[in-house]
């Protein structure tokens, strides 16, 4: 167990945690904005259906096909890589590589944002219009409403969504694997490395240990999620 | 007020573009035989072909993999329903108090990463029944577990939306026995939930790679990982196909669900 | 109330018109609220009463017409600058704030100092008889208590107008009557001009200085509760407020009634006497509803077969179904509909 949190393994755990945290944070931000946008454009019913429907699909995507889609977009030979370089923006010079941290972040956002949207929609729907009216009636302008009522009310859902996204990214494996052709530093990819026998035998215990650490990280994230869920359900009544 | 709506439209436009662009690039790569380098206004309409897709789809490796994936998906969906439908009904009618507990159980697969799951179970199984891991069907129990958050939740939502307890009481007080109640009252009302649940399970299984690759089973995603090198275009078309099929499954499900006024199953907080 | 000059008008709604798509919610709506007065908007659902209130609060913009508060045109003023206190049917308390936080919200966003804010909020909570409950959260309170908090929250900002949108509809009967009287008492004490929206005629009759009866976006009658009850301006008002008997004029042997008209008569204008008394009609008791202090007796007139209801003091009668009695219709109070 201890070897699994030392040296390069610790680095890969930290790498995974950083990646999960960054994608969860960005996913939370954009996903919630989308949810709020959908609700505020409620009159356009068709728009909502399209967005929710596509989010339900995209949130469950991932894995190899998604990696392919991004390789053909932003990979070395990707369509948009070339289009950008044609107008003088060279992604590689900017330090962007699809199999690196920045690349994986972009790809993960493809399922993180819609997942957050789906998670937040019920909460945003639950922000009853009369609460906004009550606040306005008591003299609060739009900014005061969001600062004192809207965001505090959404905060358990936001935080819970963050934890769920974190867990989601932490467990993801196939996408990163396909993006990097097996050479990624993610914990999940490393575990596979140990268990596949590509390496000196006797290290499979290390694989088990890493897996155990993964579960521990996940349990912390998910218990936080469940706790916050209870608070927000109580408020919604 | 109007400025706020503009802001909302802008957000949706940006995110929508982000959703669409990779799919377009993938489609182009799959069906156009022109290297990106040579792409320009002159070549934009040239070289479109479905040959790589045909090659891929007719190769025996692909057919083997696809056939296995479909079988696995069907068996997983069946086993899930056989196990989950009675459980869900029982919990709703008799064990309301156990619901939070069951709900936690149903998101457990989120907590235990597939990779850790397979490490644990296969480790144990290899020692007890070595032959279990050898069969491709050994994936089915894993898949039942990893699709649990989706399959159980859509059944649960289906049951919550029809106030099953009152229905059962009404049916029983009108003289129907348990079997008749389940057959002619609960199941017809639960149809949407069951269909949704099966579709989601199906989609999850079709796309699952982690466990299959760890147990060295040759499913569709495993095929894609393998042939990415020698027929990239063909592989990408298969990837695209898989995306389209899962999107269609989920799309059909969404339509179906909305008509009945139920909710899209999400992990909602 | 009749001779209002402009100084004493708190709120003036003139020629308001509002439609949602093809449905007209308000047309040519005019109403003046005198300062310190409680006016009820009464009508069936969909009559436009809530729309009128929401226009006053600034949540809806009228298609045309003017809203004036103390003589100033506020039609274009956004809701949060209007200084009106509103109480909603579903309470609309902020669920993440305790009672003190909810009541103090309006003061905080106005930049009132924390100490001053706490003091005034506590006083408001005391006034709605929730003293000591400042640190409770909405989900720990009963419906009646939540609505008191909402009331305190609306009153603490010392609004120029109090808007009550069916505040009692979600409560059960006993709490409803209690809170109704308290609202009236608070309103009289503070002297805040108030608009009260309801579809419940009993509520309207008991709480209001004046009632505005509405139907299909139009005002049917504006008057004191007595005027509305005893001198309804038209058949709709007569039928909507209080119970009514509808009696074909032909059954009543009086020459000056048009032949094919209908006579509307309140059940409390019908009395029962011994058969054969002067001016009485022969009838048989067809049924009765005991309602505590009064009993509603259904009587079938023998000549015509028409059934009329009579509201009688329970103590003064002892009737059973099938009893042969005489009925006196107090036609002076009747309204004749051609």
XYZ file of C-alpha atoms in Angstrom, chain B:
269
model
C -34.118 40.983 -19.194
C -33.268 40.824 -22.873
C -29.545 41.071 -22.275
C -29.754 38.073 -19.993
C -31.474 36.021 -22.683
C -28.768 36.991 -25.152
C -26.170 35.736 -22.714
C -28.053 32.445 -22.393
C -28.214 31.992 -26.131
C -24.489 32.694 -26.414
C -23.661 30.034 -23.817
C -25.778 27.456 -25.606
C -24.261 28.387 -28.948
C -20.691 27.982 -27.697
C -21.333 24.699 -25.915
C -23.423 23.415 -28.807
C -20.541 24.134 -31.174
C -18.198 22.300 -28.845
C -20.542 19.320 -28.970
C -20.883 19.288 -32.748
C -17.353 20.017 -33.988
C -15.603 16.776 -32.933
C -18.392 14.737 -34.475
C -18.009 16.596 -37.767
C -14.261 16.127 -37.796
C -14.681 12.441 -37.078
C -17.217 12.053 -39.856
C -14.919 13.815 -42.269
C -11.972 11.666 -41.335
C -14.067 8.533 -41.655
C -15.564 9.213 -45.041
C -13.135 11.446 -46.883
C -9.959 9.961 -48.281
C -7.982 13.193 -48.353
C -5.199 13.815 -45.839
C -5.805 16.853 -43.697
C -2.659 18.478 -45.114
C -4.106 18.566 -48.611
C -7.480 19.798 -47.515
C -8.430 23.098 -49.078
C -11.210 24.717 -51.034
C -10.179 22.740 -54.111
C -10.349 19.353 -52.459
C -13.249 19.830 -50.085
C -15.680 17.820 -52.177
C -13.208 15.186 -53.340
C -12.538 11.715 -52.111
C -15.725 11.055 -50.173
C -16.184 7.322 -49.863
C -17.740 4.712 -47.684
C -15.226 2.085 -48.767
C -13.217 2.087 -45.510
C -16.430 1.578 -43.604
C -17.439 -1.300 -45.859
C -14.005 -2.863 -45.481
C -14.184 -2.594 -41.731
C -17.740 -3.753 -41.429
C -17.229 -6.796 -43.596
C -14.020 -7.929 -41.961
C -14.437 -11.080 -39.940
C -12.681 -9.575 -36.921
C -15.291 -6.846 -36.829
C -18.178 -9.249 -37.244
C -16.882 -11.460 -34.423
C -16.468 -8.490 -32.134
C -19.823 -6.966 -33.003
C -21.653 -10.257 -32.567
C -20.066 -10.769 -29.164
C -20.914 -7.219 -28.083
C -24.528 -7.591 -29.130
C -24.870 -10.928 -27.348
C -23.315 -9.501 -24.225
C -25.613 -6.481 -24.383
C -28.725 -8.632 -24.746
C -27.774 -11.026 -21.952
C -26.812 -8.183 -19.652
C -30.082 -6.378 -20.283
C -32.069 -9.576 -19.707
C -30.251 -10.510 -16.525
C -30.543 -6.942 -15.231
C -34.299 -6.926 -15.768
C -34.813 -10.354 -14.217
C -32.931 -9.225 -11.130
C -33.975 -5.608 -10.897
C -37.668 -5.458 -11.797
C -38.844 -7.619 -8.870
C -36.380 -5.893 -6.552
C -37.539 -2.449 -7.553
C -41.208 -3.375 -7.178
C -40.595 -4.985 -3.824
C -38.690 -1.974 -2.559
C -41.409 0.405 -3.675
C -44.323 -1.547 -2.281
C -42.911 -3.013 0.875
C -39.642 -1.407 1.788
C -40.024 2.329 1.283
C -37.569 2.870 4.107
C -34.865 0.921 2.305
C -34.939 3.229 -0.682
C -32.108 5.551 0.340
C -29.999 2.500 1.053
C -30.789 0.894 -2.291
C -30.106 4.169 -3.988
C -26.646 4.348 -2.467
C -26.106 0.778 -3.572
C -27.107 1.709 -7.085
C -24.500 4.436 -7.378
C -21.798 2.250 -5.885
C -20.550 1.370 -9.361
C -19.720 5.037 -9.661
C -17.662 4.782 -6.527
C -15.762 1.673 -7.463
C -13.939 2.399 -10.700
C -14.431 -0.423 -13.217
C -10.740 -1.052 -13.169
C -10.778 -1.607 -9.431
C -13.901 -3.718 -9.696
C -12.355 -6.049 -12.168
C -9.152 -6.241 -10.155
C -11.110 -7.317 -7.097
C -13.543 -9.779 -8.612
C -11.270 -11.415 -11.124
C -8.583 -11.770 -8.476
C -10.972 -13.704 -6.306
C -12.547 -15.686 -9.142
C -9.305 -16.739 -10.743
C -8.481 -18.715 -7.646
C -11.910 -20.251 -7.097
C -13.295 -20.966 -10.580
C -10.572 -20.478 -13.153
C -12.912 -21.404 -15.995
C -15.300 -18.561 -15.176
C -12.900 -15.881 -16.289
C -12.099 -17.777 -19.471
C -15.630 -17.598 -20.884
C -16.619 -14.381 -22.685
C -19.880 -14.466 -20.747
C -17.952 -13.788 -17.577
C -18.363 -10.158 -18.592
C -22.126 -10.262 -18.053
C -22.071 -10.021 -14.233
C -19.597 -7.137 -14.423
C -21.801 -5.363 -16.894
C -24.881 -5.877 -14.759
C -23.000 -4.160 -11.969
C -21.553 -1.266 -13.929
C -24.864 -0.473 -15.584
C -26.655 -0.514 -12.230
C -26.656 3.270 -11.729
C -28.498 3.688 -15.016
C -30.687 0.607 -15.109
C -31.897 0.770 -11.528
C -32.482 4.483 -11.565
C -34.687 4.425 -14.634
C -36.805 1.650 -13.120
C -36.926 3.589 -9.884
C -38.060 6.743 -11.655
C -40.644 4.747 -13.585
C -42.053 3.371 -10.360
C -41.963 6.696 -8.525
C -43.995 8.384 -11.225
C -46.990 6.069 -10.855
C -47.545 5.829 -7.091
C -47.247 2.092 -7.184
C -48.355 1.536 -3.597
C -51.824 2.977 -4.147
C -52.199 1.085 -7.410
C -51.338 -2.174 -5.703
C -53.735 -1.463 -2.866
C -56.493 -0.560 -5.307
C -55.933 -3.701 -7.325
C -55.789 -5.907 -4.234
C -58.944 -4.382 -2.785
C -60.726 -5.088 -6.074
C -59.898 -8.729 -5.561
C -56.813 -9.304 -7.697
C -54.112 -11.617 -6.394
C -50.445 -10.712 -6.345
C -49.565 -12.346 -9.633
C -52.484 -10.784 -11.408
C -51.680 -7.396 -9.867
C -48.118 -7.523 -11.104
C -49.063 -8.805 -14.529
C -51.983 -6.575 -15.355
C -51.382 -3.487 -13.230
C -47.714 -2.970 -12.469
C -45.981 -4.237 -15.578
C -48.088 -2.281 -18.093
C -47.394 0.873 -16.123
C -43.734 0.064 -15.813
C -43.224 -0.584 -19.518
C -41.514 2.733 -20.134
C -39.170 2.200 -17.232
C -38.244 -1.271 -18.398
C -37.598 -0.184 -21.971
C -35.500 2.772 -20.810
C -33.582 0.659 -18.431
C -32.787 -1.959 -21.083
C -31.746 0.649 -23.629
C -29.380 2.305 -21.218
C -27.884 -1.020 -20.253
C -27.493 -1.831 -23.925
C -25.700 1.451 -24.620
C -23.388 1.041 -21.634
C -22.396 -2.475 -22.656
C -21.773 -1.555 -26.290
C -19.285 1.114 -25.282
C -17.511 -0.619 -22.392
C -13.804 -1.114 -22.916
C -11.994 -1.216 -19.574
C -13.208 -4.521 -18.263
C -13.280 -6.254 -21.631
C -9.689 -5.329 -22.321
C -8.524 -6.356 -18.868
C -10.147 -9.744 -19.206
C -8.881 -9.989 -22.779
C -12.309 -10.299 -24.349
C -12.707 -9.232 -27.940
C -15.683 -6.866 -27.925
C -16.403 -4.001 -30.284
C -14.393 -1.368 -28.412
C -11.537 -3.855 -28.100
C -11.661 -4.312 -31.856
C -11.424 -0.584 -32.300
C -8.420 -0.293 -30.033
C -6.726 -3.110 -31.899
C -7.327 -2.041 -35.485
C -6.770 1.664 -34.860
C -3.300 1.184 -36.336
C -3.876 -0.803 -39.531
C -7.200 0.587 -40.757
C -7.638 3.901 -38.964
C -10.349 5.167 -41.277
C -12.352 1.977 -41.036
C -11.953 1.944 -37.273
C -13.124 5.509 -37.008
C -16.212 4.737 -39.041
C -16.972 1.920 -36.621
C -16.497 4.379 -33.778
C -18.841 6.793 -35.470
C -21.326 4.012 -36.057
C -21.209 3.078 -32.400
C -21.777 6.687 -31.387
C -24.710 6.955 -33.756
C -26.247 3.703 -32.552
C -25.979 4.659 -28.878
C -27.232 8.146 -29.646
C -30.174 6.650 -31.515
C -30.957 4.269 -28.665
C -30.890 7.075 -26.130
C -32.740 9.367 -28.476
C -35.555 6.892 -29.030
C -35.692 6.364 -25.302
C -35.951 10.096 -24.688
C -38.841 10.440 -27.097
C -40.583 7.482 -25.629
C -40.119 8.766 -22.123
C -41.329 12.268 -22.845
C -44.507 11.064 -24.443
C -45.401 9.274 -21.259
C -44.491 12.334 -19.261
C -41.778 10.627 -17.272
C -38.298 11.964 -16.666
C -34.997 11.309 -18.388
C -33.011 9.201 -15.993
C -30.140 11.219 -14.719
C -27.982 11.165 -11.694
C -29.745 14.372 -10.571
C -28.707 15.946 -7.294
